[in-house]
Amino acid sequence: MQTERPILPNAPAVILVAPQMGENIGAAARAMLNFGLTEMRLVAPRDGWPNPKAVAMASGAAGRVLDHAKVYPTLAEAMKGIEYAYATTARGRELTKPVLTPEAAMAETRARAGRSAIIFGPERTGLENDDIARANAIVTVPVNPEFPSLNLAQAVLLMGYELGRDTLPPEPAPHARRADSEELADRVEIERLGDHYDERLTEAGFFFPDTKAASMRLNLRNMWSRLPLTRGDVRVLHGILRQLTRR
């Protein structure tokens, strides 16, 4: 079975070394597909493969990442065809390798012509030095030094984001046209709402004492103009005021 064609050009393979829980593999697949990564390679998953818990966690579309996942007994075999590999770890600095941030590493990957891979370690211990030694460079996330641990899916998501942020669409897809009640109210509608409240609050004696009435009115008018009210919101606020003053 061939791996799906990636959404991103020259997208790296994601290699999970000795993942322990099927749920984490499924969550990693979801994170991958969020950013156009589709090639997953598994090294000796603890609970075997395939794993129904991984499929359940992948939730629909991301299941196709798992459908094409390949399993290898060792990391060395999983790196077949890979020309440049990044080991994601907060350890291994005693090894003489470049240490990069996710941003810098994924910028390199986008510019590189050959096949790349991002290697992630098991959830409890992370990558061992023997695994890190097989990579060209280390990627370390600049996080709170008092709590540097990321779970597997978080780490995959972060790397995928850095890889895809200059390639995938920069803005969310536009939503369908809003219903009238969801459209933002225009300035005239806001002005009428302000007038309505001004009238009723005046009748109720809210603007007291007279020396402060002008500034109170100004502040109230300014408040209405700041709020991102929809037409539906305006109608509700008119209705509330009418009901409160009806008696």
mmCIF file of N, CA and C in Angstrom, residues 4-132:
data_model
loop_
_atom_site.group_PDB
_atom_site.id
_atom_site.type_symbol
_atom_site.label_atom_id
_atom_site.label_comp_id
_atom_site.label_asym_id
_atom_site.label_seq_id
_atom_site.Cartn_x
_atom_site.Cartn_y
_atom_site.Cartn_z
ATOM 1 N N GLU A 4 -0.256 8.078 1.045
ATOM 2 C CA GLU A 4 -0.972 9.145 0.353
ATOM 3 C C GLU A 4 -0.035 10.274 -0.042
ATOM 4 N N ARG A 5 -0.374 10.925 -1.119
ATOM 5 C CA ARG A 5 0.407 12.089 -1.521
ATOM 6 C C ARG A 5 0.183 13.211 -0.512
ATOM 7 N N PRO A 6 1.264 13.788 0.040
ATOM 8 C CA PRO A 6 1.099 14.823 1.071
ATOM 9 C C PRO A 6 0.508 16.103 0.510
ATOM 10 N N ILE A 7 -0.200 16.836 1.375
ATOM 11 C CA ILE A 7 -0.766 18.125 0.982
ATOM 12 C C ILE A 7 0.342 19.145 0.808
ATOM 13 N N LEU A 8 1.327 19.117 1.713
ATOM 14 C CA LEU A 8 2.451 20.040 1.620
ATOM 15 C C LEU A 8 3.517 19.467 0.696
ATOM 16 N N PRO A 9 4.128 20.298 -0.139
ATOM 17 C CA PRO A 9 5.211 19.806 -0.989
ATOM 18 C C PRO A 9 6.395 19.360 -0.151
ATOM 19 N N ASN A 10 6.948 18.202 -0.501
ATOM 20 C CA ASN A 10 8.133 17.682 0.180
ATOM 21 C C ASN A 10 7.928 17.560 1.686
ATOM 22 N N ALA A 11 6.732 17.155 2.090
ATOM 23 C CA ALA A 11 6.433 17.044 3.525
ATOM 24 C C ALA A 11 7.261 15.937 4.157
ATOM 25 N N PRO A 12 7.788 16.160 5.360
ATOM 26 C CA PRO A 12 8.604 15.128 6.018
ATOM 27 C C PRO A 12 7.746 13.980 6.538
ATOM 28 N N ALA A 13 8.385 12.841 6.716
ATOM 29 C CA ALA A 13 7.736 11.728 7.394
ATOM 30 C C ALA A 13 7.774 11.977 8.898
ATOM 31 N N VAL A 14 6.767 11.478 9.590
ATOM 32 C CA VAL A 14 6.728 11.551 11.056
ATOM 33 C C VAL A 14 7.009 10.151 11.585
ATOM 34 N N ILE A 15 8.083 10.014 12.354
ATOM 35 C CA ILE A 15 8.476 8.720 12.899
ATOM 36 C C ILE A 15 8.231 8.717 14.403
ATOM 37 N N LEU A 16 7.390 7.799 14.863
ATOM 38 C CA LEU A 16 7.101 7.649 16.290
ATOM 39 C C LEU A 16 7.841 6.425 16.796
ATOM 40 N N VAL A 17 8.796 6.646 17.688
ATOM 41 C CA VAL A 17 9.611 5.557 18.208
ATOM 42 C C VAL A 17 8.983 4.992 19.478
ATOM 43 N N ALA A 18 8.652 3.713 19.433
ATOM 44 C CA ALA A 18 8.094 2.989 20.586
ATOM 45 C C ALA A 18 6.942 3.724 21.255
ATOM 46 N N PRO A 19 5.939 4.174 20.481
ATOM 47 C CA PRO A 19 4.794 4.835 21.122
ATOM 48 C C PRO A 19 4.076 3.850 22.027
ATOM 49 N N GLN A 20 3.589 4.338 23.157
ATOM 50 C CA GLN A 20 3.070 3.439 24.181
ATOM 51 C C GLN A 20 1.562 3.252 24.141
ATOM 52 N N MET A 21 0.821 4.275 23.756
ATOM 53 C CA MET A 21 -0.637 4.197 23.818
ATOM 54 C C MET A 21 -1.253 4.457 22.449
ATOM 55 N N GLY A 22 -2.216 3.621 22.097
ATOM 56 C CA GLY A 22 -2.898 3.805 20.824
ATOM 57 C C GLY A 22 -3.566 5.159 20.707
ATOM 58 N N GLU A 23 -4.124 5.655 21.842
ATOM 59 C CA GLU A 23 -4.784 6.958 21.820
ATOM 60 C C GLU A 23 -3.823 8.066 21.397
ATOM 61 N N ASN A 24 -2.573 7.961 21.848
ATOM 62 C CA ASN A 24 -1.595 8.988 21.490
ATOM 63 C C ASN A 24 -1.197 8.914 20.020
ATOM 64 N N ILE A 25 -1.159 7.708 19.483
ATOM 65 C CA ILE A 25 -0.872 7.562 18.047
ATOM 66 C C ILE A 25 -2.010 8.177 17.241
ATOM 67 N N GLY A 26 -3.249 7.919 17.646
ATOM 68 C CA GLY A 26 -4.394 8.505 16.949
ATOM 69 C C GLY A 26 -4.417 10.019 17.043
ATOM 70 N N ALA A 27 -4.092 10.553 18.230
ATOM 71 C CA ALA A 27 -4.056 12.007 18.398
ATOM 72 C C ALA A 27 -2.935 12.611 17.556
ATOM 73 N N ALA A 28 -1.809 11.922 17.447
ATOM 74 C CA ALA A 28 -0.716 12.401 16.602
ATOM 75 C C ALA A 28 -1.133 12.417 15.134
ATOM 76 N N ALA A 29 -1.913 11.422 14.714
ATOM 77 C CA ALA A 29 -2.402 11.391 13.327
ATOM 78 C C ALA A 29 -3.304 12.594 13.045
ATOM 79 N N ARG A 30 -4.145 12.937 14.007
ATOM 80 C CA ARG A 30 -4.998 14.118 13.839
ATOM 81 C C ARG A 30 -4.149 15.380 13.709
ATOM 82 N N ALA A 31 -3.148 15.498 14.585
ATOM 83 C CA ALA A 31 -2.271 16.668 14.534
ATOM 84 C C ALA A 31 -1.534 16.742 13.205
ATOM 85 N N MET A 32 -1.097 15.598 12.698
ATOM 86 C CA MET A 32 -0.412 15.570 11.403
ATOM 87 C C MET A 32 -1.308 16.099 10.297
ATOM 88 N N LEU A 33 -2.517 15.558 10.209
ATOM 89 C CA LEU A 33 -3.397 15.927 9.096
ATOM 90 C C LEU A 33 -3.836 17.384 9.182
ATOM 91 N N ASN A 34 -3.892 17.942 10.395
ATOM 92 C CA ASN A 34 -4.199 19.367 10.547
ATOM 93 C C ASN A 34 -3.270 20.220 9.704
ATOM 94 N N PHE A 35 -2.025 19.771 9.540
ATOM 95 C CA PHE A 35 -1.033 20.582 8.845
ATOM 96 C C PHE A 35 -0.442 19.887 7.622
ATOM 97 N N GLY A 36 -1.214 18.973 7.042
ATOM 98 C CA GLY A 36 -0.843 18.411 5.753
ATOM 99 C C GLY A 36 0.204 17.333 5.784
ATOM 100 N N LEU A 37 0.482 16.762 6.951
ATOM 101 C CA LEU A 37 1.432 15.653 7.043
ATOM 102 C C LEU A 37 0.660 14.337 6.976
ATOM 103 N N THR A 38 1.087 13.440 6.115
ATOM 104 C CA THR A 38 0.316 12.213 5.928
ATOM 105 C C THR A 38 1.133 10.933 6.052
ATOM 106 N N GLU A 39 2.452 11.031 6.148
ATOM 107 C CA GLU A 39 3.276 9.818 6.219
ATOM 108 C C GLU A 39 3.731 9.559 7.640
ATOM 109 N N MET A 40 3.146 8.525 8.246
ATOM 110 C CA MET A 40 3.509 8.125 9.608
ATOM 111 C C MET A 40 4.272 6.814 9.557
ATOM 112 N N ARG A 41 5.381 6.759 10.290
ATOM 113 C CA ARG A 41 6.148 5.534 10.434
ATOM 114 C C ARG A 41 6.235 5.197 11.918
ATOM 115 N N LEU A 42 5.918 3.965 12.272
ATOM 116 C CA LEU A 42 5.892 3.530 13.665
ATOM 117 C C LEU A 42 7.026 2.548 13.915
ATOM 118 N N VAL A 43 7.762 2.779 14.996
ATOM 119 C CA VAL A 43 8.841 1.875 15.374
ATOM 120 C C VAL A 43 8.420 1.118 16.624
ATOM 121 N N ALA A 44 8.185 -0.165 16.469
ATOM 122 C CA ALA A 44 7.877 -1.065 17.590
ATOM 123 C C ALA A 44 6.843 -0.494 18.553
ATOM 124 N N PRO A 45 5.622 -0.214 18.090
ATOM 125 C CA PRO A 45 4.603 0.288 19.019
ATOM 126 C C PRO A 45 4.334 -0.728 20.130
ATOM 127 N N ARG A 46 4.251 -0.254 21.358
ATOM 128 C CA ARG A 46 4.169 -1.150 22.515
ATOM 129 C C ARG A 46 2.996 -2.113 22.448
ATOM 130 N N ASP A 47 1.822 -1.617 22.028
ATOM 131 C CA ASP A 47 0.609 -2.435 22.049
ATOM 132 C C ASP A 47 0.303 -3.062 20.704
ATOM 133 N N GLY A 48 1.302 -3.123 19.822
ATOM 134 C CA GLY A 48 1.103 -3.762 18.526
ATOM 135 C C GLY A 48 0.378 -2.863 17.537
ATOM 136 N N TRP A 49 0.213 -3.406 16.346
ATOM 137 C CA TRP A 49 -0.446 -2.656 15.275
ATOM 138 C C TRP A 49 -1.139 -3.620 14.318
ATOM 139 N N PRO A 50 -2.355 -3.291 13.858
ATOM 140 C CA PRO A 50 -3.130 -2.058 14.106
ATOM 141 C C PRO A 50 -3.692 -2.004 15.518
ATOM 142 N N ASN A 51 -4.117 -0.795 15.902
ATOM 143 C CA ASN A 51 -4.590 -0.558 17.263
ATOM 144 C C ASN A 51 -5.946 0.137 17.192
ATOM 145 N N PRO A 52 -7.018 -0.509 17.659
ATOM 146 C CA PRO A 52 -8.353 0.102 17.564
ATOM 147 C C PRO A 52 -8.490 1.407 18.347
ATOM 148 N N LYS A 53 -7.727 1.562 19.432
ATOM 149 C CA LYS A 53 -7.806 2.803 20.203
ATOM 150 C C LYS A 53 -7.226 3.970 19.398
ATOM 151 N N ALA A 54 -6.231 3.686 18.579
ATOM 152 C CA ALA A 54 -5.664 4.728 17.723
ATOM 153 C C ALA A 54 -6.681 5.160 16.678
ATOM 154 N N VAL A 55 -7.380 4.200 16.111
ATOM 155 C CA VAL A 55 -8.390 4.509 15.090
ATOM 156 C C VAL A 55 -9.507 5.343 15.690
ATOM 157 N N ALA A 56 -9.959 4.980 16.891
ATOM 158 C CA ALA A 56 -11.033 5.732 17.542
ATOM 159 C C ALA A 56 -10.603 7.163 17.820
ATOM 160 N N MET A 57 -9.368 7.354 18.253
ATOM 161 C CA MET A 57 -8.883 8.688 18.585
ATOM 162 C C MET A 57 -8.635 9.525 17.341
ATOM 163 N N ALA A 58 -8.292 8.879 16.227
ATOM 164 C CA ALA A 58 -8.006 9.627 14.998
ATOM 165 C C ALA A 58 -9.237 10.339 14.471
ATOM 166 N N SER A 59 -10.413 9.825 14.772
ATOM 167 C CA SER A 59 -11.671 10.526 14.513
ATOM 168 C C SER A 59 -11.867 10.902 13.044
ATOM 169 N N GLY A 60 -12.283 9.911 12.237
ATOM 170 C CA GLY A 60 -12.708 10.215 10.866
ATOM 171 C C GLY A 60 -11.567 10.372 9.891
ATOM 172 N N ALA A 61 -11.453 11.580 9.329
ATOM 173 C CA ALA A 61 -10.538 11.822 8.228
ATOM 174 C C ALA A 61 -9.103 11.444 8.548
ATOM 175 N N ALA A 62 -8.666 11.700 9.789
ATOM 176 C CA ALA A 62 -7.282 11.403 10.145
ATOM 177 C C ALA A 62 -7.008 9.906 10.174
ATOM 178 N N GLY A 63 -8.068 9.095 10.107
ATOM 179 C CA GLY A 63 -7.872 7.653 10.064
ATOM 180 C C GLY A 63 -7.088 7.208 8.849
ATOM 181 N N ARG A 64 -7.149 7.988 7.779
ATOM 182 C CA ARG A 64 -6.408 7.591 6.579
ATOM 183 C C ARG A 64 -4.903 7.697 6.779
ATOM 184 N N VAL A 65 -4.465 8.545 7.711
ATOM 185 C CA VAL A 65 -3.033 8.574 8.057
ATOM 186 C C VAL A 65 -2.635 7.236 8.662
ATOM 187 N N LEU A 66 -3.492 6.708 9.546
ATOM 188 C CA LEU A 66 -3.214 5.413 10.169
ATOM 189 C C LEU A 66 -3.307 4.275 9.165
ATOM 190 N N ASP A 67 -4.229 4.395 8.211
ATOM 191 C CA ASP A 67 -4.380 3.333 7.202
ATOM 192 C C ASP A 67 -3.089 3.109 6.422
ATOM 193 N N HIS A 68 -2.331 4.179 6.232
ATOM 194 C CA HIS A 68 -1.100 4.089 5.434
ATOM 195 C C HIS A 68 0.159 4.033 6.294
ATOM 196 N N ALA A 69 -0.010 4.002 7.622
ATOM 197 C CA ALA A 69 1.159 3.960 8.505
ATOM 198 C C ALA A 69 1.932 2.658 8.300
ATOM 199 N N LYS A 70 3.248 2.763 8.330
ATOM 200 C CA LYS A 70 4.119 1.594 8.192
ATOM 201 C C LYS A 70 4.824 1.324 9.509
ATOM 202 N N VAL A 71 5.009 0.045 9.823
ATOM 203 C CA VAL A 71 5.606 -0.368 11.084
ATOM 204 C C VAL A 71 6.984 -0.975 10.829
ATOM 205 N N TYR A 72 7.946 -0.584 11.666
ATOM 206 C CA TYR A 72 9.315 -1.062 11.536
ATOM 207 C C TYR A 72 9.804 -1.557 12.895
ATOM 208 N N PRO A 73 10.699 -2.555 12.887
ATOM 209 C CA PRO A 73 11.206 -3.048 14.172
ATOM 210 C C PRO A 73 12.232 -2.125 14.822
ATOM 211 N N THR A 74 12.958 -1.340 14.023
ATOM 212 C CA THR A 74 13.984 -0.462 14.576
ATOM 213 C C THR A 74 13.922 0.898 13.899
ATOM 214 N N LEU A 75 14.484 1.894 14.571
ATOM 215 C CA LEU A 75 14.538 3.230 13.992
ATOM 216 C C LEU A 75 15.422 3.240 12.752
ATOM 217 N N ALA A 76 16.517 2.498 12.776
ATOM 218 C CA ALA A 76 17.408 2.465 11.619
ATOM 219 C C ALA A 76 16.655 2.031 10.365
ATOM 220 N N GLU A 77 15.781 1.027 10.489
ATOM 221 C CA GLU A 77 15.013 0.559 9.332
ATOM 222 C C GLU A 77 13.921 1.552 8.948
ATOM 223 N N ALA A 78 13.374 2.258 9.940
ATOM 224 C CA ALA A 78 12.314 3.232 9.662
ATOM 225 C C ALA A 78 12.833 4.442 8.896
ATOM 226 N N MET A 79 14.133 4.630 8.875
ATOM 227 C CA MET A 79 14.705 5.798 8.201
ATOM 228 C C MET A 79 15.113 5.507 6.757
ATOM 229 N N LYS A 80 14.591 4.434 6.198
ATOM 230 C CA LYS A 80 14.863 4.114 4.798
ATOM 231 C C LYS A 80 14.386 5.251 3.894
ATOM 232 N N GLY A 81 15.253 5.715 3.025
ATOM 233 C CA GLY A 81 14.911 6.777 2.087
ATOM 234 C C GLY A 81 15.002 8.174 2.660
ATOM 235 N N ILE A 82 15.290 8.298 3.946
ATOM 236 C CA ILE A 82 15.372 9.609 4.597
ATOM 237 C C ILE A 82 16.800 10.148 4.473
ATOM 238 N N GLU A 83 16.894 11.370 4.015
ATOM 239 C CA GLU A 83 18.213 11.979 3.830
ATOM 240 C C GLU A 83 18.593 12.912 4.976
ATOM 241 N N TYR A 84 17.600 13.429 5.684
ATOM 242 C CA TYR A 84 17.898 14.346 6.785
ATOM 243 C C TYR A 84 16.829 14.167 7.840
ATOM 244 N N ALA A 85 17.256 13.984 9.085
ATOM 245 C CA ALA A 85 16.297 13.694 10.156
ATOM 246 C C ALA A 85 16.518 14.610 11.352
ATOM 247 N N TYR A 86 15.408 15.000 11.986
ATOM 248 C CA TYR A 86 15.424 15.822 13.194
ATOM 249 C C TYR A 86 14.912 14.994 14.363
ATOM 250 N N ALA A 87 15.649 14.983 15.459
ATOM 251 C CA ALA A 87 15.216 14.314 16.676
ATOM 252 C C ALA A 87 14.621 15.356 17.615
ATOM 253 N N THR A 88 13.369 15.182 17.994
ATOM 254 C CA THR A 88 12.719 16.141 18.892
ATOM 255 C C THR A 88 12.952 15.687 20.331
ATOM 256 N N THR A 89 13.678 16.500 21.091
ATOM 257 C CA THR A 89 14.028 16.116 22.452
ATOM 258 C C THR A 89 14.542 17.317 23.220
ATOM 259 N N ALA A 90 14.391 17.242 24.532
ATOM 260 C CA ALA A 90 15.020 18.236 25.398
ATOM 261 C C ALA A 90 16.328 17.686 25.952
ATOM 262 N N ARG A 91 16.652 16.435 25.545
ATOM 263 C CA ARG A 91 17.873 15.787 26.007
ATOM 264 C C ARG A 91 18.877 15.697 24.866
ATOM 265 N N GLY A 92 19.996 15.053 25.129
ATOM 266 C CA GLY A 92 20.947 14.750 24.081
ATOM 267 C C GLY A 92 21.877 15.877 23.705
ATOM 268 N N ARG A 93 21.920 16.920 24.528
ATOM 269 C CA ARG A 93 22.800 18.033 24.183
ATOM 270 C C ARG A 93 24.278 17.669 24.332
ATOM 271 N N GLU A 94 24.560 16.530 24.992
ATOM 272 C CA GLU A 94 25.957 16.120 25.079
ATOM 273 C C GLU A 94 26.453 15.578 23.741
ATOM 274 N N LEU A 95 25.538 15.309 22.820
ATOM 275 C CA LEU A 95 25.921 14.885 21.476
ATOM 276 C C LEU A 95 26.224 16.112 20.626
ATOM 277 N N THR A 96 27.234 16.008 19.788
ATOM 278 C CA THR A 96 27.635 17.141 18.964
ATOM 279 C C THR A 96 26.742 17.207 17.735
ATOM 280 N N LYS A 97 25.682 18.000 17.856
ATOM 281 C CA LYS A 97 24.718 18.168 16.763
ATOM 282 C C LYS A 97 24.163 19.582 16.818
ATOM 283 N N PRO A 98 23.710 20.099 15.679
ATOM 284 C CA PRO A 98 22.997 21.382 15.729
ATOM 285 C C PRO A 98 21.731 21.241 16.573
ATOM 286 N N VAL A 99 21.439 22.245 17.376
ATOM 287 C CA VAL A 99 20.213 22.277 18.180
ATOM 288 C C VAL A 99 19.375 23.444 17.679
ATOM 289 N N LEU A 100 18.176 23.146 17.175
ATOM 290 C CA LEU A 100 17.341 24.143 16.523
ATOM 291 C C LEU A 100 16.001 24.285 17.225
ATOM 292 N N THR A 101 15.366 25.423 17.041
ATOM 293 C CA THR A 101 13.969 25.581 17.445
ATOM 294 C C THR A 101 13.087 24.935 16.378
ATOM 295 N N PRO A 102 11.832 24.629 16.701
ATOM 296 C CA PRO A 102 10.936 24.106 15.664
ATOM 297 C C PRO A 102 10.827 25.032 14.462
ATOM 298 N N GLU A 103 10.774 26.334 14.697
ATOM 299 C CA GLU A 103 10.660 27.292 13.596
ATOM 300 C C GLU A 103 11.845 27.180 12.647
ATOM 301 N N ALA A 104 13.060 27.161 13.190
ATOM 302 C CA ALA A 104 14.255 27.098 12.353
ATOM 303 C C ALA A 104 14.353 25.757 11.627
ATOM 304 N N ALA A 105 14.024 24.675 12.331
ATOM 305 C CA ALA A 105 14.127 23.348 11.723
ATOM 306 C C ALA A 105 13.154 23.184 10.568
ATOM 307 N N MET A 106 11.930 23.655 10.747
ATOM 308 C CA MET A 106 10.943 23.481 9.689
ATOM 309 C C MET A 106 11.177 24.447 8.527
ATOM 310 N N ALA A 107 11.808 25.579 8.791
ATOM 311 C CA ALA A 107 12.212 26.462 7.687
ATOM 312 C C ALA A 107 13.264 25.769 6.833
ATOM 313 N N GLU A 108 14.198 25.074 7.465
ATOM 314 C CA GLU A 108 15.188 24.282 6.729
ATOM 315 C C GLU A 108 14.508 23.202 5.902
ATOM 316 N N THR A 109 13.536 22.535 6.505
ATOM 317 C CA THR A 109 12.849 21.433 5.816
ATOM 318 C C THR A 109 12.139 21.917 4.562
ATOM 319 N N ARG A 110 11.479 23.068 4.660
ATOM 320 C CA ARG A 110 10.789 23.613 3.484
ATOM 321 C C ARG A 110 11.765 23.910 2.355
ATOM 322 N N ALA A 111 12.989 24.290 2.708
ATOM 323 C CA ALA A 111 13.976 24.672 1.698
ATOM 324 C C ALA A 111 14.773 23.479 1.171
ATOM 325 N N ARG A 112 14.687 22.339 1.857
ATOM 326 C CA ARG A 112 15.520 21.197 1.492
ATOM 327 C C ARG A 112 14.858 20.383 0.384
ATOM 328 N N ALA A 113 15.681 19.891 -0.568
ATOM 329 C CA ALA A 113 15.147 19.132 -1.696
ATOM 330 C C ALA A 113 14.914 17.664 -1.347
ATOM 331 N N GLY A 114 15.757 17.072 -0.496
ATOM 332 C CA GLY A 114 15.655 15.648 -0.209
ATOM 333 C C GLY A 114 14.573 15.315 0.805
ATOM 334 N N ARG A 115 14.384 14.019 1.051
ATOM 335 C CA ARG A 115 13.384 13.557 2.013
ATOM 336 C C ARG A 115 13.852 13.796 3.438
ATOM 337 N N SER A 116 12.966 14.312 4.270
ATOM 338 C CA SER A 116 13.254 14.589 5.673
ATOM 339 C C SER A 116 12.328 13.777 6.560
ATOM 340 N N ALA A 117 12.689 13.710 7.827
ATOM 341 C CA ALA A 117 11.839 13.054 8.821
ATOM 342 C C ALA A 117 11.961 13.789 10.145
ATOM 343 N N ILE A 118 10.880 13.730 10.921
ATOM 344 C CA ILE A 118 10.874 14.262 12.282
ATOM 345 C C ILE A 118 10.637 13.077 13.207
ATOM 346 N N ILE A 119 11.532 12.890 14.161
ATOM 347 C CA ILE A 119 11.492 11.707 15.026
ATOM 348 C C ILE A 119 11.010 12.105 16.418
ATOM 349 N N PHE A 120 10.032 11.362 16.923
ATOM 350 C CA PHE A 120 9.472 11.598 18.256
ATOM 351 C C PHE A 120 9.654 10.343 19.108
ATOM 352 N N GLY A 121 9.954 10.536 20.374
ATOM 353 C CA GLY A 121 10.196 9.400 21.253
ATOM 354 C C GLY A 121 8.962 8.935 21.998
ATOM 355 N N PRO A 122 9.105 7.860 22.779
ATOM 356 C CA PRO A 122 7.971 7.346 23.565
ATOM 357 C C PRO A 122 7.518 8.350 24.617
ATOM 358 N N GLU A 123 6.253 8.235 25.005
ATOM 359 C CA GLU A 123 5.634 9.237 25.861
ATOM 360 C C GLU A 123 6.319 9.385 27.219
ATOM 361 N N ARG A 124 6.738 8.297 27.810
ATOM 362 C CA ARG A 124 7.238 8.359 29.188
ATOM 363 C C ARG A 124 8.675 8.857 29.261
ATOM 364 N N THR A 125 9.516 8.413 28.338
ATOM 365 C CA THR A 125 10.952 8.694 28.465
ATOM 366 C C THR A 125 11.512 9.597 27.371
ATOM 367 N N GLY A 126 10.804 9.736 26.254
ATOM 368 C CA GLY A 126 11.381 10.460 25.135
ATOM 369 C C GLY A 126 12.448 9.638 24.434
ATOM 370 N N LEU A 127 13.120 10.242 23.487
ATOM 371 C CA LEU A 127 14.131 9.531 22.714
ATOM 372 C C LEU A 127 15.363 9.227 23.556
ATOM 373 N N GLU A 128 15.919 8.031 23.344
ATOM 374 C CA GLU A 128 17.189 7.671 23.959
ATOM 375 C C GLU A 128 18.329 8.258 23.125
ATOM 376 N N ASN A 129 19.498 8.360 23.729
ATOM 377 C CA ASN A 129 20.643 8.911 23.004
ATOM 378 C C ASN A 129 21.000 8.092 21.770
ATOM 379 N N ASP A 130 20.784 6.764 21.835
ATOM 380 C CA ASP A 130 21.052 5.936 20.662
ATOM 381 C C ASP A 130 20.159 6.330 19.488
ATOM 382 N N ASP A 131 18.930 6.753 19.795
ATOM 383 C CA ASP A 131 18.020 7.212 18.745
ATOM 384 C C ASP A 131 18.446 8.582 18.236
ATOM 385 N N ILE A 132 18.763 9.464 19.171
ATOM 386 C CA ILE A 132 19.158 10.826 18.801
ATOM 387 C C ILE A 132 20.403 10.802 17.927
#
